[in-house]
């Protein structure tokens, strides 16, 4: 049984690989001054980059947990999400309201995927 940790710091690793499964740390947007649509898109862009680095892609996502600051943003976040998820490859998903690490953050995601 091997565990591979990528981009490890004291508090966390950005990617952990174990037995063909990839775990990504929580991802937030690139620019927290933007609205929910832009925050969601740049957050998912980061997920794409990390999955590629780990040897996977969005078609191999097994599970996603989305943390949203307020459900008033739910429909707009889902519009971006629905366009991003490949047809026929929707992962198991949960979406919950959460207090965010910084006031300006509106959304965060945690992803588990299989290797290609």
mmCIF file of C-alpha atoms in Angstrom:
data_model
loop_
_atom_site.group_PDB
_atom_site.id
_atom_site.type_symbol
_atom_site.label_atom_id
_atom_site.label_comp_id
_atom_site.label_asym_id
_atom_site.label_seq_id
_atom_site.Cartn_x
_atom_site.Cartn_y
_atom_site.Cartn_z
ATOM 1 C CA UNK A 1 0.000 0.000 0.000
ATOM 2 C CA UNK A 2 1.565 3.251 -1.080
ATOM 3 C CA UNK A 3 0.589 6.815 -0.374
ATOM 4 C CA UNK A 4 1.968 9.595 -2.559
ATOM 5 C CA UNK A 5 1.665 13.194 -1.393
ATOM 6 C CA UNK A 6 2.224 16.075 -3.811
ATOM 7 C CA UNK A 7 2.832 19.711 -2.906
ATOM 8 C CA UNK A 8 2.983 18.891 0.775
ATOM 9 C CA UNK A 9 3.279 21.633 3.365
ATOM 10 C CA UNK A 10 2.992 21.536 7.140
ATOM 11 C CA UNK A 11 -0.798 21.767 7.185
ATOM 12 C CA UNK A 12 -1.808 19.752 4.105
ATOM 13 C CA UNK A 13 -0.951 18.217 0.770
ATOM 14 C CA UNK A 14 -2.642 19.586 -2.343
ATOM 15 C CA UNK A 15 -2.892 16.062 -3.787
ATOM 16 C CA UNK A 16 -2.815 12.667 -2.081
ATOM 17 C CA UNK A 17 -2.809 9.455 -4.150
ATOM 18 C CA UNK A 18 -3.603 6.071 -2.639
ATOM 19 C CA UNK A 19 -4.406 2.797 -4.440
ATOM 20 C CA UNK A 20 -5.567 4.512 -7.630
ATOM 21 C CA UNK A 21 -7.643 7.131 -5.836
ATOM 22 C CA UNK A 22 -6.807 10.845 -5.880
ATOM 23 C CA UNK A 23 -7.812 13.205 -3.093
ATOM 24 C CA UNK A 24 -7.580 16.952 -3.674
ATOM 25 C CA UNK A 25 -7.447 19.489 -0.881
ATOM 26 C CA UNK A 26 -10.195 22.093 -0.873
ATOM 27 C CA UNK A 27 -10.007 24.487 -3.822
ATOM 28 C CA UNK A 28 -11.217 28.066 -3.886
ATOM 29 C CA UNK A 29 -11.279 30.736 -6.583
ATOM 30 C CA UNK A 30 -8.337 32.584 -8.085
ATOM 31 C CA UNK A 31 -9.817 36.034 -7.297
ATOM 32 C CA UNK A 32 -12.143 36.425 -4.332
ATOM 33 C CA UNK A 33 -13.199 39.922 -5.424
ATOM 34 C CA UNK A 34 -15.278 38.382 -8.234
ATOM 35 C CA UNK A 35 -18.864 37.104 -8.083
ATOM 36 C CA UNK A 36 -20.064 33.524 -7.710
ATOM 37 C CA UNK A 37 -19.892 32.702 -11.435
ATOM 38 C CA UNK A 38 -16.246 33.718 -11.764
ATOM 39 C CA UNK A 39 -15.309 32.220 -8.394
ATOM 40 C CA UNK A 40 -16.878 28.900 -9.359
ATOM 41 C CA UNK A 41 -15.209 28.820 -12.787
ATOM 42 C CA UNK A 42 -11.701 29.602 -11.543
ATOM 43 C CA UNK A 43 -12.142 27.115 -8.677
ATOM 44 C CA UNK A 44 -13.024 24.406 -11.214
ATOM 45 C CA UNK A 45 -10.083 25.463 -13.411
ATOM 46 C CA UNK A 46 -7.824 24.740 -10.434
ATOM 47 C CA UNK A 47 -9.453 21.323 -10.027
ATOM 48 C CA UNK A 48 -8.750 20.585 -13.703
ATOM 49 C CA UNK A 49 -5.074 21.515 -13.290
ATOM 50 C CA UNK A 50 -4.631 19.414 -10.144
ATOM 51 C CA UNK A 51 -6.383 16.407 -11.678
ATOM 52 C CA UNK A 52 -4.119 16.615 -14.733
ATOM 53 C CA UNK A 53 -1.068 16.827 -12.471
ATOM 54 C CA UNK A 54 -2.287 13.751 -10.582
ATOM 55 C CA UNK A 55 -3.010 11.691 -13.722
ATOM 56 C CA UNK A 56 -6.777 12.104 -13.895
ATOM 57 C CA UNK A 57 -9.484 14.356 -15.312
ATOM 58 C CA UNK A 58 -13.044 15.458 -14.636
ATOM 59 C CA UNK A 59 -14.478 12.308 -16.255
ATOM 60 C CA UNK A 60 -12.886 10.324 -13.417
ATOM 61 C CA UNK A 61 -14.247 12.353 -10.493
ATOM 62 C CA UNK A 62 -15.928 10.012 -8.038
ATOM 63 C CA UNK A 63 -17.180 12.503 -5.471
ATOM 64 C CA UNK A 64 -17.368 16.252 -4.963
ATOM 65 C CA UNK A 65 -18.326 18.197 -1.864
ATOM 66 C CA UNK A 66 -19.183 21.822 -2.500
ATOM 67 C CA UNK A 67 -19.218 24.353 0.307
ATOM 68 C CA UNK A 68 -21.213 27.476 -0.506
ATOM 69 C CA UNK A 69 -21.376 30.596 1.610
ATOM 70 C CA UNK A 70 -25.083 31.183 1.039
ATOM 71 C CA UNK A 71 -27.712 29.200 -0.878
ATOM 72 C CA UNK A 72 -28.662 32.409 -2.702
ATOM 73 C CA UNK A 73 -25.675 31.521 -4.942
ATOM 74 C CA UNK A 74 -26.788 27.915 -5.541
ATOM 75 C CA UNK A 75 -28.400 28.357 -8.981
ATOM 76 C CA UNK A 76 -25.541 30.459 -10.381
ATOM 77 C CA UNK A 77 -22.933 28.040 -9.027
ATOM 78 C CA UNK A 78 -24.856 25.104 -10.517
ATOM 79 C CA UNK A 79 -24.989 26.776 -13.945
ATOM 80 C CA UNK A 80 -21.176 26.797 -14.050
ATOM 81 C CA UNK A 81 -20.944 23.302 -12.540
ATOM 82 C CA UNK A 82 -23.437 21.825 -15.032
ATOM 83 C CA UNK A 83 -21.482 23.247 -17.987
ATOM 84 C CA UNK A 84 -18.216 21.892 -16.538
ATOM 85 C CA UNK A 85 -19.242 18.291 -15.756
ATOM 86 C CA UNK A 86 -18.951 16.052 -18.827
ATOM 87 C CA UNK A 87 -22.288 14.554 -19.844
ATOM 88 C CA UNK A 88 -22.696 11.066 -18.416
ATOM 89 C CA UNK A 89 -19.871 11.565 -15.880
ATOM 90 C CA UNK A 90 -21.581 13.355 -12.996
ATOM 91 C CA UNK A 91 -19.928 12.370 -9.701
ATOM 92 C CA UNK A 92 -21.624 11.747 -6.395
ATOM 93 C CA UNK A 93 -22.041 15.239 -4.961
ATOM 94 C CA UNK A 94 -23.029 17.091 -1.824
ATOM 95 C CA UNK A 95 -23.493 20.831 -1.461
ATOM 96 C CA UNK A 96 -23.712 22.455 1.952
ATOM 97 C CA UNK A 97 -23.802 25.959 3.340
ATOM 98 C CA UNK A 98 -20.610 26.724 5.242
ATOM 99 C CA UNK A 99 -18.695 29.509 6.927
ATOM 100 C CA UNK A 100 -15.756 30.219 4.665
ATOM 101 C CA UNK A 101 -12.117 30.678 5.697
ATOM 102 C CA UNK A 102 -12.183 34.256 4.361
ATOM 103 C CA UNK A 103 -15.219 36.543 4.258
ATOM 104 C CA UNK A 104 -14.971 37.230 0.502
ATOM 105 C CA UNK A 105 -14.934 33.540 -0.511
ATOM 106 C CA UNK A 106 -18.281 32.332 -1.828
ATOM 107 C CA UNK A 107 -17.537 28.705 -2.741
ATOM 108 C CA UNK A 108 -15.038 25.891 -2.127
ATOM 109 C CA UNK A 109 -14.830 22.327 -3.419
ATOM 110 C CA UNK A 110 -13.237 19.094 -2.271
ATOM 111 C CA UNK A 111 -12.794 16.351 -4.894
ATOM 112 C CA UNK A 112 -12.027 12.633 -4.920
ATOM 113 C CA UNK A 113 -11.178 11.051 -8.283
ATOM 114 C CA UNK A 114 -9.874 7.831 -9.790
ATOM 115 C CA UNK A 115 -6.642 7.700 -11.739
ATOM 116 C CA UNK A 116 -7.021 7.302 -15.517
#
